CSV table of C-alpha atoms in Angstrom, one decimal:
chain,number,residue,atom,x,y,z
O,387,ARG,CA,44.6,-6.9,19.7
O,388,VAL,CA,41.6,-9.2,20.2
O,389,GLU,CA,42.0,-12.8,19.1
O,390,GLY,CA,39.8,-13.5,16.2
O,391,LEU,CA,39.1,-9.9,15.3
O,392,ALA,CA,40.9,-8.0,12.6
O,393,PRO,CA,42.0,-4.5,13.5
O,394,GLY,CA,39.4,-2.0,12.6
O,395,LEU,CA,36.4,0.1,13.7
O,396,TYR,CA,33.5,-2.0,14.9
O,397,ARG,CA,29.9,-1.0,15.8
O,398,TYR,CA,28.2,-2.9,18.6
O,399,LEU,CA,24.7,-4.2,17.6
O,400,PRO,CA,22.9,-4.6,21.0
O,401,LEU,CA,19.8,-6.4,19.6
O,402,ASP,CA,22.0,-9.0,18.0
O,403,HIS,CA,24.8,-8.9,20.6
O,404,ALA,CA,27.2,-8.7,17.7
O,405,LEU,CA,30.0,-6.6,16.3
O,406,LEU,CA,29.8,-5.2,12.8
O,407,LEU,CA,33.0,-4.2,11.1
O,408,GLU,CA,32.4,-0.6,9.9
O,409,GLN,CA,35.8,0.2,8.4
O,410,THR,CA,39.5,-0.5,8.5
O,411,PRO,CA,41.1,2.9,8.2
O,412,ASP,CA,44.7,3.4,7.2
O,413,GLN,CA,47.0,4.3,10.2
O,414,LEU,CA,44.3,3.4,12.7
O,415,SER,CA,46.7,3.3,15.7
O,416,ALA,CA,48.2,6.7,14.9
O,417,ARG,CA,44.7,8.2,14.4
O,418,VAL,CA,43.5,6.8,17.7
O,419,VAL,CA,46.5,8.2,19.5
O,420,ALA,CA,46.0,11.6,17.8
O,421,ALA,CA,42.3,11.6,18.8
O,422,ALA,CA,43.3,10.7,22.4
O,423,ARG,CA,45.6,13.8,22.4
O,424,GLY,CA,48.8,11.7,22.4
O,425,GLN,CA,47.7,9.3,25.2
O,426,GLY,CA,49.5,6.2,23.8
O,427,PHE,CA,47.9,3.8,26.2
O,428,ALA,CA,44.7,4.2,24.1
O,429,VAL,CA,46.3,1.9,21.5
O,430,GLU,CA,48.5,-0.3,23.7
O,431,ALA,CA,45.3,-1.9,25.1
O,432,ALA,CA,43.5,-4.8,23.5
O,433,VAL,CA,40.6,-2.7,22.5
O,434,THR,CA,39.5,0.9,22.8
O,435,PHE,CA,35.8,1.7,23.2
O,436,PHE,CA,34.5,4.9,21.7
O,437,TRP,CA,31.0,6.1,22.6
O,438,THR,CA,29.0,8.4,20.5
O,439,ALA,CA,25.8,10.3,21.2
O,440,LEU,CA,22.7,11.0,19.1
O,441,PRO,CA,21.0,13.9,20.9
O,442,GLU,CA,17.8,13.6,19.0
O,443,ARG,CA,17.2,10.3,20.8
O,444,THR,CA,16.9,12.1,24.1
O,445,GLU,CA,15.8,15.7,23.2
O,446,TRP,CA,12.2,14.6,22.5
O,447,ARG,CA,11.8,13.6,26.1
O,448,TYR,CA,14.3,15.7,28.1
O,449,GLY,CA,14.5,18.9,26.1
O,450,GLU,CA,17.3,21.2,27.3
O,451,ALA,CA,18.3,18.6,29.9
O,452,SER,CA,19.1,16.0,27.3
O,453,TYR,CA,22.8,16.9,27.2
O,454,LYS,CA,23.0,16.4,31.0
O,455,VAL,CA,21.2,13.0,30.6
O,456,ILE,CA,23.6,12.0,27.8
O,457,ALA,CA,26.6,12.8,29.9
O,458,LEU,CA,25.2,10.9,32.9
O,459,ASP,CA,24.4,7.9,30.8
O,460,ALA,CA,27.9,7.9,29.3
O,461,GLY,CA,29.3,7.9,32.8
O,462,HIS,CA,27.0,5.0,33.8
O,463,LEU,CA,28.1,3.0,30.7
O,464,CYS,CA,31.7,3.5,31.4
O,465,GLN,CA,31.3,2.6,35.1
O,466,ASN,CA,29.8,-0.7,33.9
O,467,LEU,CA,32.8,-1.2,31.7
O,468,TYR,CA,35.0,-0.7,34.8
O,469,LEU,CA,32.9,-3.3,36.7
O,470,ALA,CA,33.1,-5.8,33.8
O,471,CYS,CA,36.8,-5.3,33.5
O,472,GLU,CA,37.3,-6.0,37.2
O,473,ALA,CA,35.2,-9.2,36.8
O,474,VAL,CA,37.5,-10.6,34.1
O,475,GLY,CA,40.8,-9.4,35.4
O,476,ALA,CA,41.2,-6.6,32.9
O,477,GLY,CA,41.6,-2.8,33.3
O,478,THR,CA,40.3,0.3,31.8
O,479,CYS,CA,40.9,4.1,32.0
O,480,ALA,CA,38.1,6.4,30.9
O,481,ILE,CA,39.4,9.2,28.6
O,482,ALA,CA,37.5,12.5,28.4
O,483,ALA,CA,40.5,14.5,27.3
O,484,TYR,CA,40.3,13.8,23.5
O,485,ASP,CA,40.3,15.9,20.4
O,486,GLN,CA,36.6,16.2,19.4
O,487,GLN,CA,37.2,16.8,15.7
O,488,LEU,CA,39.8,14.0,15.3
O,489,ALA,CA,37.6,11.5,17.2
O,490,ASP,CA,34.5,12.4,15.2
O,491,ASP,CA,36.4,12.2,11.9
O,492,LEU,CA,37.9,8.8,12.8
O,493,LEU,CA,34.5,7.4,13.6
O,494,GLY,CA,32.8,9.1,10.6
O,495,VAL,CA,30.3,11.0,12.6
O,496,ASP,CA,29.4,14.6,11.8
O,497,GLY,CA,30.0,16.2,15.2
O,498,ASP,CA,26.5,17.7,15.3
O,499,ASP,CA,23.8,15.1,14.9
O,500,GLU,CA,26.1,12.5,16.3
O,501,PHE,CA,29.4,13.1,18.2
O,502,THR,CA,32.0,11.3,20.2
O,503,ILE,CA,31.3,11.6,24.0
O,504,TYR,CA,33.8,9.2,25.7
O,505,LEU,CA,36.5,6.6,25.1
O,506,ALA,CA,38.1,4.0,27.1
O,507,PRO,CA,40.8,1.4,26.3
O,508,VAL,CA,40.6,-2.1,27.9
O,509,GLY,CA,43.4,-4.5,28.3
O,510,LYS,CA,45.0,-7.0,30.6
O,511,VAL,CA,46.4,-5.7,33.9
O,512,ARG,CA,50.1,-6.2,34.1
């Protein structure tokens, strides 16, 4: 529900500050709700952000501590989303209670080399 964007799964390209349409899966809303363990507000919002992690990008530097670093960084990213939402009069709610397999399948990641780590819907505050 974002004006000018068709429903679908988009990847953020930070170097270009752009969105890339990855796919438009059938029954997207139902699949998002299922991945969010039935939490319907995940699709009632204008957009739901999913974050994935690629452990190899941190393992070379942090070794066994890389999973802790990934979790901390995901928290930092989501906190910034909360701050951005507040600045524009929107709201969010971080979701850590999701179905790992369903979220990974929805995003097309393998669950090993790349996996879903967090999600958060964003919308206008009523």
